[in-house]
Each structure stands twice: as structure tokens, then as C-alpha cells.
mmCIF file of C-alpha atoms in Angstrom:
data_model
loop_
_atom_site.group_PDB
_atom_site.id
_atom_site.type_symbol
_atom_site.label_atom_id
_atom_site.label_comp_id
_atom_site.label_asym_id
_atom_site.label_seq_id
_atom_site.Cartn_x
_atom_site.Cartn_y
_atom_site.Cartn_z
ATOM 1 C CA MET A 1035 0.120 0.088 0.022
ATOM 2 C CA ARG A 1036 2.891 2.380 0.769
ATOM 3 C CA ARG A 1037 4.501 1.639 -2.416
ATOM 4 C CA ILE A 1038 1.175 2.450 -4.160
ATOM 5 C CA LEU A 1039 0.644 5.721 -2.352
ATOM 6 C CA VAL A 1040 4.447 6.767 -3.073
ATOM 7 C CA LEU A 1041 3.738 6.002 -6.682
ATOM 8 C CA LEU A 1042 0.539 7.994 -6.722
ATOM 9 C CA GLN A 1043 2.157 10.913 -5.152
ATOM 10 C CA PHE A 1044 5.004 10.782 -7.804
ATOM 11 C CA VAL A 1045 2.233 10.623 -10.609
ATOM 12 C CA ILE A 1046 0.369 13.655 -9.270
ATOM 13 C CA SER A 1047 3.622 15.529 -8.988
ATOM 14 C CA PHE A 1048 4.755 14.752 -12.362
ATOM 15 C CA THR A 1049 1.440 15.589 -13.846
ATOM 16 C CA VAL A 1050 1.355 19.109 -12.103
ATOM 17 C CA PHE A 1051 5.091 19.906 -13.100
ATOM 18 C CA SER A 1052 4.279 18.694 -16.651
ATOM 19 C CA GLN A 1053 1.278 21.272 -16.812
ATOM 20 C CA ILE A 1054 3.648 24.264 -16.097
ATOM 21 C CA ASN A 1055 3.965 25.881 -19.537
ATOM 22 C CA GLU A 1056 6.465 28.594 -20.371
ATOM 23 C CA LYS A 1057 4.989 30.876 -23.184
ATOM 24 C CA ARG A 1058 6.676 33.484 -25.530
ATOM 25 C CA ILE A 1059 4.548 36.088 -27.325
ATOM 26 C CA ILE A 1060 5.557 38.708 -29.589
ATOM 27 C CA LEU A 1061 3.351 41.465 -30.582
ATOM 28 C CA LEU A 1062 3.902 43.314 -34.027
ATOM 29 C CA ASP A 1063 2.282 46.099 -35.891
ATOM 30 C CA LEU A 1064 0.041 44.902 -38.673
ATOM 31 C CA ASP A 1065 1.053 47.648 -40.961
ATOM 32 C CA THR A 1066 4.633 48.111 -40.327
ATOM 33 C CA ASN A 1067 5.665 44.827 -38.781
ATOM 34 C CA GLN A 1068 7.419 46.562 -36.027
ATOM 35 C CA PRO A 1069 7.288 45.292 -32.462
ATOM 36 C CA ILE A 1070 4.870 47.031 -30.156
ATOM 37 C CA ASP A 1071 6.117 47.821 -26.709
ATOM 38 C CA GLU A 1072 4.215 48.793 -23.588
ATOM 39 C CA ALA A 1073 1.133 46.488 -24.446
ATOM 40 C CA VAL A 1074 -0.550 45.057 -21.392
ATOM 41 C CA VAL A 1075 -0.998 41.407 -21.607
ATOM 42 C CA LEU A 1076 -3.444 39.940 -19.002
ATOM 43 C CA VAL A 1077 -3.600 36.213 -18.225
ATOM 44 C CA LEU A 1078 -7.301 35.700 -17.717
ATOM 45 C CA LYS A 1079 -6.958 32.648 -15.515
ATOM 46 C CA THR A 1080 -4.507 34.044 -12.987
ATOM 47 C CA LYS A 1081 -5.019 37.989 -13.474
ATOM 48 C CA GLN A 1082 -1.301 38.107 -14.053
ATOM 49 C CA VAL A 1083 -0.371 41.350 -15.805
ATOM 50 C CA LEU A 1084 2.575 41.537 -18.289
ATOM 51 C CA MET A 1085 3.970 44.024 -20.456
ATOM 52 C CA THR A 1086 5.781 43.949 -23.702
ATOM 53 C CA ASN A 1087 9.478 45.187 -23.841
ATOM 54 C CA ALA A 1088 10.970 47.003 -26.883
ATOM 55 C CA GLU A 1089 11.096 43.792 -28.915
ATOM 56 C CA GLY A 1090 7.310 43.544 -28.402
ATOM 57 C CA THR A 1091 8.032 40.366 -26.192
ATOM 58 C CA VAL A 1092 6.552 38.740 -23.133
ATOM 59 C CA VAL A 1093 7.373 35.648 -21.447
ATOM 60 C CA PHE A 1094 5.497 33.915 -18.721
ATOM 61 C CA GLU A 1095 4.854 30.583 -16.942
ATOM 62 C CA ILE A 1096 1.538 29.153 -16.012
ATOM 63 C CA LYS A 1097 0.100 25.857 -14.675
ATOM 64 C CA GLY A 1098 -2.378 24.571 -17.196
ATOM 65 C CA GLY A 1099 -3.543 27.178 -19.664
ATOM 66 C CA SER A 1100 -5.648 30.197 -20.034
ATOM 67 C CA ASN A 1101 -6.665 32.868 -22.691
ATOM 68 C CA LEU A 1102 -4.997 36.384 -22.877
ATOM 69 C CA LYS A 1103 -6.396 39.772 -23.295
ATOM 70 C CA VAL A 1104 -4.084 42.220 -25.195
ATOM 71 C CA THR A 1105 -4.717 46.046 -24.731
ATOM 72 C CA HIS A 1106 -2.848 49.043 -25.897
ATOM 73 C CA SER A 1107 -3.948 52.671 -26.124
ATOM 74 C CA SER A 1108 -2.937 53.085 -29.725
ATOM 75 C CA TYR A 1109 -4.217 49.627 -30.901
ATOM 76 C CA LEU A 1110 -7.355 47.678 -31.203
ATOM 77 C CA PRO A 1111 -7.569 44.858 -28.398
ATOM 78 C CA ILE A 1112 -7.233 41.374 -29.209
ATOM 79 C CA THR A 1113 -8.095 38.042 -27.236
ATOM 80 C CA ILE A 1114 -5.576 35.297 -27.842
ATOM 81 C CA LYS A 1115 -6.868 31.701 -27.443
ATOM 82 C CA TRP A 1116 -4.659 29.394 -25.415
ATOM 83 C CA ALA A 1117 -4.754 26.683 -27.996
ATOM 84 C CA SER A 1118 -3.074 29.072 -30.621
ATOM 85 C CA LEU A 1119 0.037 29.242 -28.205
ATOM 86 C CA ASN A 1120 1.599 26.262 -30.004
ATOM 87 C CA GLN A 1121 5.002 27.623 -31.031
ATOM 88 C CA PRO A 1122 8.334 28.462 -29.423
ATOM 89 C CA GLU A 1123 7.608 32.043 -30.410
ATOM 90 C CA ASN A 1124 4.019 32.939 -30.833
ATOM 91 C CA ILE A 1125 3.672 35.976 -33.257
ATOM 92 C CA PHE A 1126 0.454 38.033 -33.331
ATOM 93 C CA TYR A 1127 -0.423 41.363 -34.947
ATOM 94 C CA LEU A 1128 -2.383 44.349 -33.637
ATOM 95 C CA LYS A 1129 -4.016 46.870 -35.789
ATOM 96 C CA SER A 1130 -3.276 50.513 -35.011
ATOM 97 C CA LYS A 1131 -5.686 53.260 -34.181
ATOM 98 C CA LEU A 1132 -3.461 55.805 -35.542
ATOM 99 C CA ASN A 1133 -4.535 55.749 -38.851
ATOM 100 C CA THR A 1134 -7.784 56.840 -38.170
ATOM 101 C CA LEU A 1135 -8.831 60.514 -37.302
ATOM 102 C CA ASP A 1136 -9.854 61.693 -33.771
ATOM 103 C CA ASP A 1137 -12.992 63.410 -33.350
ATOM 104 C CA ILE A 1138 -12.737 66.543 -31.234
ATOM 105 C CA VAL A 1139 -15.372 66.637 -28.616
ATOM 106 C CA ILE A 1140 -18.044 69.394 -28.286
ATOM 107 C CA THR A 1141 -18.500 69.951 -24.696
ATOM 108 C CA ASN A 1142 -19.827 72.569 -22.427
ATOM 109 C CA LYS A 1143 -17.537 71.786 -19.598
ATOM 110 C CA ASP A 1144 -14.084 73.276 -19.313
ATOM 111 C CA PRO A 1145 -11.432 70.823 -19.823
ATOM 112 C CA LYS A 1146 -9.620 72.113 -16.904
ATOM 113 C CA GLU A 1147 -12.826 71.066 -14.662
ATOM 114 C CA ILE A 1148 -12.858 67.546 -16.443
ATOM 115 C CA ILE A 1149 -9.445 67.173 -15.356
ATOM 116 C CA LYS A 1150 -10.285 68.031 -11.894
ATOM 117 C CA ASP A 1151 -13.350 65.840 -11.448
ATOM 118 C CA LEU A 1152 -11.345 62.897 -13.192
ATOM 119 C CA VAL A 1153 -8.634 63.332 -10.532
ATOM 120 C CA ASN A 1154 -11.113 63.510 -7.737
ATOM 121 C CA ASN A 1155 -13.054 60.651 -8.798
ATOM 122 C CA SER A 1156 -9.969 58.321 -9.763
ATOM 123 C CA THR A 1157 -8.345 59.168 -6.242
ATOM 124 C CA LYS A 1158 -11.301 57.966 -4.615
ATOM 125 C CA ARG A 1159 -11.999 54.745 -6.848
ATOM 126 C CA LEU A 1160 -8.463 53.453 -6.642
ATOM 127 C CA ASN A 1161 -8.520 50.249 -4.316
ATOM 128 C CA VAL A 1162 -7.099 51.229 -1.049
ATOM 129 C CA PRO A 1163 -6.372 49.064 1.003
ATOM 130 C CA ALA A 1164 -4.918 46.612 -1.391
ATOM 131 C CA ARG A 1165 -1.822 44.567 -2.257
ATOM 132 C CA LEU A 1166 0.290 44.848 -5.217
ATOM 133 C CA LYS A 1167 2.978 42.467 -6.352
ATOM 134 C CA VAL A 1168 5.494 44.794 -8.419
ATOM 135 C CA TYR A 1169 8.363 44.260 -10.451
ATOM 136 C CA SER A 1170 10.653 47.217 -10.212
ATOM 137 C CA ARG A 1171 13.672 47.961 -12.422
ATOM 138 C CA GLU A 1172 16.026 50.812 -12.852
ATOM 139 C CA PHE A 1173 19.203 51.361 -15.345
ATOM 140 C CA PHE A 1174 21.647 54.256 -14.527
ATOM 141 C CA LYS A 1175 23.948 55.809 -17.050
ATOM 142 C CA LEU A 1176 26.861 58.232 -16.186
ATOM 143 C CA ASN A 1177 28.293 60.333 -18.919
ATOM 144 C CA GLY A 1178 26.694 58.205 -21.353
ATOM 145 C CA ASP A 1179 27.844 54.799 -20.138
ATOM 146 C CA TYR A 1180 25.606 52.302 -18.158
ATOM 147 C CA ALA A 1181 27.162 52.353 -14.748
ATOM 148 C CA TYR A 1182 24.486 50.611 -12.399
ATOM 149 C CA PHE A 1183 21.423 48.510 -12.557
ATOM 150 C CA ASN A 1184 18.960 47.226 -9.886
ATOM 151 C CA ASP A 1185 15.708 45.354 -10.138
ATOM 152 C CA GLY A 1186 13.497 43.443 -7.599
ATOM 153 C CA LEU A 1187 10.051 41.831 -6.645
ATOM 154 C CA ILE A 1188 8.299 43.896 -4.050
ATOM 155 C CA ASN A 1189 5.071 43.548 -2.335
ATOM 156 C CA PHE A 1190 3.356 46.895 -1.487
ATOM 157 C CA GLN A 1191 0.525 46.876 0.976
ATOM 158 C CA LEU A 1192 -1.467 50.250 0.344
ATOM 159 C CA TYR A 1193 -3.414 51.644 3.210
ATOM 160 C CA LYS A 1194 -4.766 55.129 3.911
ATOM 161 C CA GLU A 1195 -3.529 57.368 6.767
ATOM 162 C CA GLN A 1196 -5.279 60.614 7.406
ATOM 163 C CA LYS A 1197 -6.430 60.611 3.775
ATOM 164 C CA LYS A 1198 -3.017 59.976 2.409
ATOM 165 C CA VAL A 1199 -1.920 56.757 0.589
ATOM 166 C CA LYS A 1200 0.787 54.961 2.453
ATOM 167 C CA SER A 1201 2.457 51.720 1.861
ATOM 168 C CA VAL A 1202 4.206 48.729 3.730
ATOM 169 C CA LEU A 1203 7.020 47.234 1.409
ATOM 170 C CA LEU A 1204 8.126 43.441 1.550
ATOM 171 C CA LEU A 1205 11.295 42.968 -0.631
ATOM 172 C CA GLU A 1206 11.133 39.292 -1.991
ATOM 173 C CA GLN A 1207 13.886 39.019 -4.177
ATOM 174 C CA ASN A 1208 16.232 41.751 -5.679
ATOM 175 C CA ARG A 1209 19.778 42.263 -7.301
ATOM 176 C CA SER A 1210 22.006 45.350 -7.784
ATOM 177 C CA PHE A 1211 25.196 45.661 -10.089
ATOM 178 C CA GLY A 1212 27.697 48.289 -10.705
ATOM 179 C CA LEU A 1213 29.121 51.294 -8.989
ATOM 180 C CA VAL A 1214 28.434 54.989 -8.914
ATOM 181 C CA GLY A 1215 30.681 57.969 -8.051
ATOM 182 C CA ASP A 1216 30.773 59.174 -4.283
ATOM 183 C CA ASP A 1217 29.399 62.498 -5.521
ATOM 184 C CA ILE A 1218 26.368 60.884 -6.892
ATOM 185 C CA SER A 1219 24.262 60.065 -3.788
ATOM 186 C CA SER A 1220 21.654 57.383 -3.767
ATOM 187 C CA ASP A 1221 18.703 59.822 -3.784
ATOM 188 C CA LEU A 1222 19.570 60.391 -7.505
ATOM 189 C CA LEU A 1223 18.954 56.895 -8.461
ATOM 190 C CA GLY A 1224 15.250 56.923 -9.306
ATOM 191 C CA TYR A 1225 12.481 55.507 -7.186
ATOM 192 C CA ASN A 1226 11.821 56.378 -3.612
ATOM 193 C CA LEU A 1227 9.944 53.144 -2.994
ATOM 194 C CA ASN A 1228 8.456 54.447 0.069
ATOM 195 C CA SER A 1229 6.583 57.376 -1.482
ATOM 196 C CA MET A 1230 6.210 56.480 -5.133
ATOM 197 C CA MET A 1231 2.737 54.722 -4.567
ATOM 198 C CA GLU A 1232 1.223 57.974 -3.130
ATOM 199 C CA LYS A 1233 2.626 59.897 -5.876
ATOM 200 C CA TYR A 1234 0.742 57.583 -8.542
ATOM 201 C CA TYR A 1235 -2.280 57.001 -6.373
ATOM 202 C CA VAL A 1236 -3.014 60.924 -6.123
ATOM 203 C CA PHE A 1237 -1.976 61.728 -9.616
ATOM 204 C CA SER A 1238 0.741 64.362 -8.514
ATOM 205 C CA VAL A 1239 2.017 64.659 -11.829
ATOM 206 C CA LEU A 1240 -1.207 66.450 -12.862
ATOM 207 C CA ARG A 1241 -0.820 69.009 -10.173
ATOM 208 C CA PRO A 1242 0.320 71.874 -12.816
ATOM 209 C CA LEU A 1243 -3.188 71.334 -14.619
ATOM 210 C CA LEU A 1244 -4.871 71.721 -11.211
ATOM 211 C CA ASP A 1245 -3.037 75.035 -10.352
ATOM 212 C CA ASP A 1246 -4.959 77.993 -11.340
ATOM 213 C CA LYS A 1247 -1.867 80.061 -12.170
ATOM 214 C CA ILE A 1248 -0.012 77.176 -14.032
ATOM 215 C CA ARG A 1249 -3.020 75.966 -16.086
ATOM 216 C CA LYS A 1250 -3.633 79.269 -17.573
ATOM 217 C CA LYS A 1251 -0.419 78.669 -19.572
ATOM 218 C CA TYR A 1252 -1.887 75.695 -21.320
ATOM 219 C CA ASN A 1253 -4.097 74.968 -24.449
ATOM 220 C CA PHE A 1254 -6.465 72.107 -24.077
ATOM 221 C CA ILE A 1255 -8.289 69.823 -26.488
ATOM 222 C CA VAL A 1256 -10.476 66.850 -25.779
ATOM 223 C CA LYS A 1257 -10.640 64.279 -28.311
ATOM 224 C CA VAL A 1258 -12.298 60.869 -28.867
ATOM 225 C CA ASN A 1259 -11.169 57.972 -30.850
ATOM 226 C CA THR A 1260 -13.689 56.765 -33.489
ATOM 227 C CA LEU A 1261 -12.491 53.094 -32.908
ATOM 228 C CA ASN A 1262 -12.986 53.406 -29.090
ATOM 229 C CA GLN A 1263 -15.976 55.136 -27.899
ATOM 230 C CA ASP A 1264 -15.276 54.236 -24.291
ATOM 231 C CA TYR A 1265 -12.240 56.734 -23.913
ATOM 232 C CA ASN A 1266 -11.579 60.169 -24.483
ATOM 233 C CA ASN A 1267 -8.194 62.037 -24.667
ATOM 234 C CA ILE A 1268 -7.198 65.456 -23.110
ATOM 235 C CA ILE A 1269 -4.205 66.890 -24.847
ATOM 236 C CA ALA A 1270 -2.602 69.742 -22.739
ATOM 237 C CA THR A 1271 0.148 71.674 -24.443
ATOM 238 C CA PRO A 1272 1.958 74.806 -23.123
ATOM 239 C CA ILE A 1273 1.040 78.166 -24.817
ATOM 240 C CA PRO A 1274 4.343 79.298 -26.548
ATOM 241 C CA ASP A 1275 5.728 82.311 -24.495
ATOM 242 C CA GLU A 1276 9.304 83.519 -25.562
ATOM 243 C CA LYS A 1277 9.520 85.502 -22.491
ATOM 244 C CA SER A 1278 9.114 82.427 -20.066
ATOM 245 C CA LYS A 1279 11.947 80.373 -18.958
ATOM 246 C CA GLU A 1280 9.766 77.764 -17.271
ATOM 247 C CA LEU A 1281 9.894 74.185 -18.242
ATOM 248 C CA LEU A 1282 6.310 72.838 -18.825
ATOM 249 C CA ASP A 1283 5.191 69.298 -19.720
ATOM 250 C CA ASP A 1284 3.025 68.477 -22.536
ATOM 251 C CA PHE A 1285 0.244 66.212 -21.076
ATOM 252 C CA LYS A 1286 -1.906 63.440 -22.426
ATOM 253 C CA ILE A 1287 -4.720 61.937 -20.318
ATOM 254 C CA VAL A 1288 -6.690 58.885 -21.634
ATOM 255 C CA TYR A 1289 -9.922 58.373 -19.460
ATOM 256 C CA ASP A 1290 -12.840 56.380 -19.248
ATOM 257 C CA VAL A 1291 -15.975 58.435 -20.445
ATOM 258 C CA LYS A 1292 -18.639 56.610 -18.496
ATOM 259 C CA ARG A 1293 -16.758 55.673 -15.367
ATOM 260 C CA LYS A 1294 -14.727 58.918 -15.251
ATOM 261 C CA LEU A 1295 -11.523 57.105 -14.507
ATOM 262 C CA ILE A 1296 -8.096 58.060 -15.461
ATOM 263 C CA ILE A 1297 -6.511 55.165 -17.669
ATOM 264 C CA GLU A 1298 -3.220 56.583 -18.666
ATOM 265 C CA VAL A 1299 -1.286 59.608 -18.158
ATOM 266 C CA THR A 1300 1.728 60.869 -20.258
ATOM 267 C CA ALA A 1301 3.933 63.908 -19.413
ATOM 268 C CA VAL A 1302 6.756 64.830 -21.572
ATOM 269 C CA ILE A 1303 9.025 68.045 -21.949
ATOM 270 C CA SER A 1304 9.108 68.776 -25.705
ATOM 271 C CA PRO A 1305 12.491 69.310 -27.516
ATOM 272 C CA GLU A 1306 11.352 72.825 -28.444
ATOM 273 C CA ALA A 1307 10.742 73.883 -24.635
ATOM 274 C CA LEU A 1308 14.062 72.313 -23.791
ATOM 275 C CA ALA A 1309 15.962 74.090 -26.521
ATOM 276 C CA ALA A 1310 14.444 77.424 -25.405
ATOM 277 C CA VAL A 1311 16.064 77.247 -21.826
ATOM 278 C CA GLU A 1312 19.568 78.414 -21.188
ATOM 279 C CA GLU A 1313 21.732 76.150 -19.304
ATOM 280 C CA ASN A 1314 22.559 77.070 -15.721
ATOM 281 C CA THR A 1315 26.130 75.712 -14.665
ATOM 282 C CA THR A 1316 25.792 76.933 -11.090
ATOM 283 C CA LYS A 1317 26.855 73.951 -8.623
ATOM 284 C CA GLY A 1318 24.020 71.509 -7.960
ATOM 285 C CA VAL A 1319 21.496 72.903 -10.517
ATOM 286 C CA LYS A 1320 20.019 70.196 -12.749
ATOM 287 C CA ASN A 1321 19.786 70.989 -16.500
ATOM 288 C CA ILE A 1322 17.054 68.715 -17.798
ATOM 289 C CA ILE A 1323 17.960 67.232 -21.226
ATOM 290 C CA ARG A 1324 15.065 64.804 -21.611
ATOM 291 C CA SER A 1325 12.170 63.992 -19.220
ATOM 292 C CA LYS A 1326 9.425 61.429 -19.634
ATOM 293 C CA PHE A 1327 6.682 60.149 -17.313
ATOM 294 C CA LYS A 1328 3.773 57.498 -18.117
ATOM 295 C CA THR A 1329 1.567 55.751 -15.841
ATOM 296 C CA ASN A 1330 -1.384 53.144 -16.842
ATOM 297 C CA TYR A 1331 -4.234 52.082 -14.687
ATOM 298 C CA ARG A 1332 -6.521 49.040 -15.100
ATOM 299 C CA ALA A 1333 -10.262 49.331 -14.258
ATOM 300 C CA ASP A 1334 -11.574 45.744 -13.888
ATOM 301 C CA PHE A 1335 -15.167 45.654 -12.862
ATOM 302 C CA GLU A 1336 -15.153 46.700 -9.313
ATOM 303 C CA ASN A 1337 -11.147 46.942 -9.043
ATOM 304 C CA TYR A 1338 -9.158 49.962 -10.129
ATOM 305 C CA TYR A 1339 -5.413 49.933 -9.587
ATOM 306 C CA LEU A 1340 -1.799 50.865 -11.104
ATOM 307 C CA VAL A 1341 -0.553 48.627 -13.732
ATOM 308 C CA SER A 1342 2.552 50.181 -14.811
ATOM 309 C CA SER A 1343 4.947 53.304 -14.668
ATOM 310 C CA ASN A 1344 7.864 54.376 -16.881
ATOM 311 C CA GLU A 1345 10.011 57.258 -15.717
ATOM 312 C CA GLU A 1346 13.197 58.712 -17.738
ATOM 313 C CA ILE A 1347 14.958 61.632 -17.162
ATOM 314 C CA ASN A 1348 18.494 62.906 -18.490
ATOM 315 C CA TYR A 1349 20.220 65.661 -17.048
ATOM 316 C CA SER A 1350 23.555 67.433 -16.740
ATOM 317 C CA VAL A 1351 24.696 68.646 -13.154
ATOM 318 C CA ASN A 1352 27.813 70.603 -11.940
ATOM 319 C CA THR A 1353 29.007 68.429 -9.018
ATOM 320 C CA GLY A 1354 31.659 71.071 -8.257
ATOM 321 C CA ASN A 1355 34.672 69.086 -9.998
ATOM 322 C CA GLU A 1356 33.119 68.544 -13.263
ATOM 323 C CA ILE A 1357 29.782 68.494 -15.288
ATOM 324 C CA LYS A 1358 28.172 65.115 -15.212
ATOM 325 C CA ASN A 1359 25.658 63.690 -17.287
ATOM 326 C CA ILE A 1360 23.147 61.403 -15.581
ATOM 327 C CA GLU A 1361 20.490 59.405 -17.130
ATOM 328 C CA ILE A 1362 17.920 57.147 -15.136
ATOM 329 C CA LEU A 1363 15.336 54.797 -16.688
ATOM 330 C CA ASN A 1364 12.853 53.287 -14.340
ATOM 331 C CA ASN A 1365 10.019 50.594 -14.994
ATOM 332 C CA LEU A 1366 7.499 49.355 -12.707
ATOM 333 C CA VAL A 1367 5.019 46.566 -13.638
ATOM 334 C CA THR A 1368 2.179 45.402 -11.354
ATOM 335 C CA THR A 1369 2.192 41.636 -11.941
ATOM 336 C CA ASN A 1370 -0.671 40.746 -9.357
ATOM 337 C CA PHE A 1371 -3.388 42.554 -7.652
ATOM 338 C CA ASN A 1372 -5.166 41.639 -4.452
ATOM 339 C CA ILE A 1373 -7.553 43.398 -2.171
ATOM 340 C CA GLN A 1374 -6.458 41.072 0.837
ATOM 341 C CA ASN A 1375 -3.689 42.284 3.181
ATOM 342 C CA PHE A 1376 -0.571 40.170 3.836
ATOM 343 C CA THR A 1377 0.775 39.204 7.087
ATOM 344 C CA TYR A 1378 4.325 40.109 8.075
ATOM 345 C CA ASN A 1379 6.693 40.856 10.970
ATOM 346 C CA ASP A 1380 8.307 44.355 11.361
ATOM 347 C CA SER A 1381 11.682 43.093 10.563
ATOM 348 C CA GLN A 1382 10.566 41.929 7.192
ATOM 349 C CA VAL A 1383 9.483 45.621 6.169
ATOM 350 C CA PHE A 1384 11.930 47.284 3.720
ATOM 351 C CA LYS A 1385 12.370 50.805 4.858
ATOM 352 C CA ASP A 1386 14.996 52.112 2.760
ATOM 353 C CA LYS A 1387 14.280 54.600 -0.186
ATOM 354 C CA THR A 1388 15.805 52.717 -2.835
ATOM 355 C CA LEU A 1389 17.278 49.152 -3.879
ATOM 356 C CA PHE A 1390 20.568 50.749 -4.079
ATOM 357 C CA ASN A 1391 21.699 49.700 -0.477
ATOM 358 C CA ALA A 1392 19.747 46.529 -0.485
ATOM 359 C CA LYS A 1393 21.688 43.165 -0.311
ATOM 360 C CA ASN A 1394 21.401 40.988 -3.336
ATOM 361 C CA SER A 1395 18.743 38.311 -2.595
ATOM 362 C CA ILE A 1396 18.340 36.045 -5.652
ATOM 363 C CA LEU A 1397 16.411 32.809 -5.014
ATOM 364 C CA THR A 1398 15.108 32.232 -8.729
ATOM 365 C CA GLU A 1399 15.640 33.932 -12.068
ATOM 366 C CA TYR A 1400 12.520 36.032 -11.410
ATOM 367 C CA TRP A 1401 13.382 38.608 -14.011
ATOM 368 C CA ASN A 1402 12.569 36.172 -16.911
ATOM 369 C CA PHE A 1403 8.993 35.952 -15.711
ATOM 370 C CA SER A 1404 8.640 39.339 -13.845
ATOM 371 C CA GLY A 1405 5.956 40.861 -16.155
ATOM 372 C CA LEU A 1406 8.703 42.924 -18.219
ATOM 373 C CA THR A 1407 10.951 40.499 -20.093
ATOM 374 C CA PRO A 1408 14.489 41.998 -20.598
ATOM 375 C CA THR A 1409 15.405 42.512 -24.337
ATOM 376 C CA ALA A 1410 18.604 41.073 -25.840
ATOM 377 C CA LYS A 1411 20.234 44.531 -25.523
ATOM 378 C CA GLU A 1412 19.122 44.981 -21.828
ATOM 379 C CA LEU A 1413 20.711 41.672 -21.154
ATOM 380 C CA GLU A 1414 23.720 42.626 -22.770
ATOM 381 C CA ILE A 1415 23.979 45.639 -20.478
ATOM 382 C CA ILE A 1416 23.178 43.874 -17.327
ATOM 383 C CA ASN A 1417 25.701 41.150 -18.113
ATOM 384 C CA LYS A 1418 28.258 43.882 -18.652
ATOM 385 C CA ILE A 1419 27.599 45.821 -15.506
ATOM 386 C CA SER A 1420 27.513 42.889 -13.385
ATOM 387 C CA LYS A 1421 30.857 41.468 -14.086
#
């Protein structure tokens, strides 16, 4: 009987193991055959969220099978049947929305008031308390060369305290490679992990459009895409002013019209605005060369939460000894969302600002199935820095 039970356990274990599937998907533009990055791929069975990289690729593992839903603000959504994922590399094509004309929305409501209502409603509707399992990644370039890299799997427990969104962090795994100069402090290295969720959950990037003085410096247009009647776009562009030396972002807000929820926010400083500003070589002053901010949110039935963020900044700074060029590229992908709290001890809480000083803790090759698969070029950079 014992032999039978042992054999039965082996068969069950083998069956479960054999059902773990690794899948690779590549998304291409139907017209140009170019890879599509920042497309969101939702595994419908597990609710795992993936995001395509610059090669249009996602890689994931799953027990059994599941259909997938693919969305992108510039493409028509598709559903991928599990049975069609039968190749080592499974290629799918998305039809672009950019070939169609946007209709300008005629509205009696001031776009600035629409933005205010969207921020208020979206802030209230975001699930808090909630738990986000997040893959965080950061590249750091110094004087044009990649000098530092870190990434990690982090659990964020979100909660409210005196109307502010706070978070408890549990660091599952992480790795850090490379060195930076003594005069480049760790606070320059991207994410402040203990405050970034508050920033994303109150839409602080949109504050200029809520400020009565600053928003007067913008032109606003509200558009709807003819292929997606559920969403409108608000485009906010700075009014040209030769006398002003102020750097203002160009904004694009994608929102769900019926539910009045923000789905995507993009803020970019245009090359024209950057060219109009004179360089300031005073010690410690940052001269922005490039700035990009983008966040995506998912509204799924009763749940509404952050899916991803992408922040890039390139600037020069006088450190006292020389002018240094610093470039930081940050990515964050929420791979799993849950409204349940997790249990933890205070000793397990990650209280540092960044992964810069965290000790390496690598238990698995988590980066291969993290929700944001590294490209061949990114792997080359990481391997070079880690040596």
C-alpha cells in the first residue's frame, strides 16, 4: 500500500509539473511589422499582468492554460486563445488606431474642470487598502555609459492614513550591480519606493493642470477615438511664450468616459521647450535634457489599480569638480493585484528609500517571468555591468 501511495504521489507531482507551461509571445504592428512595446497582456485565469518590452515580447509561466487579453492605447484590443500558443515564439499582429482621425469632442464643460473631476473621482475609486506585487527595474547611465542596474520583486501593502496613501514594502528578491561615484548620492537613483505609490495614487504629476496659475499657460483639446467610444483623450500643451524660461510638460490623459476614471497619463517635456531654456552651470543645479513620465491604470469591474509606470530623466549637473551627465530609466509593472492584506513581521519590512543599498537576494531567475521581459540589448547591458 505504501508503494502504491508513493507511486501515486509521484504521478500527481509529475502531472502538475508537466502542466507548467512557459510561453513567449511577440506583438507586431499589422502595417509596419515593427514590435509593439508597452502593450498590456492580461492572463485571464490568474489575472497576472505582463507588459511587452521594446522587442514586443512577453514571457510567462502558467500551470495549465489560459486565454490572454491584449490592450494598448494605440491599438485595437485582441483576445488570444490558449490553443493558438503552440510555437516556441507565438507572433500576433495588432491593428493600429493611429491611421484614423480623432473626433474633437464638443463639450460645455471646461477641460480643466474635467481634469479636476477625473483626478478627484479616480483618487476615490483606486482600491485602497490593496496589495500589489510589483517588478521594479532601474538603469543608471553616467556620462553616456551604463554604470548601475537594480531590479526586484516587491509586495506593496497600500493603506490610508489621514487621507494619505501609505505603503508597507516587503522585498521578495532583488539584485544590484555596478558602482557610481561618491559625489552621486543614492537619492539620485530613481524611485523612492516608500513614497512613489502615494505619487501615483493621487496623480501628483497632474498638479500643474490643477493649479489656477499654471494651467492658464496651457491649451486644452478633448478628443475621442472613432474606434474606441469608451475613451476620450485630453491633450494639454503649453502656450508658446518667448519670455518664459519655465519648463512645462506636454500632457496626454486617456480616460474612461462613463466611469470617469483615468486610464493613462503621459507627461513629456518637448524638445522645443528644452531648446528655449539656457543652461545653468551653478553647482548642484540640474539642467534637464530629456524628461518622460507615463503611468497606466486598469479598471476591471469593481477593481481599479496601477498597472505600470515608466519614468525617464536625463540631465547634466555641476558636481563641483566637473559637469556630469546622468540618465535614469525606471520601470514598474504590477504583476498581481489583490484586495487582501498580507501578514508580516516588522523585521521583514523594507524601510530604505531605494534598492541601491539593499543586499542581493536572488532565489530564482525572477526577471525572466517578472511581467517585463528584458530585451537582448538589456541583457547585454546587465551582464556587462554585473561583471
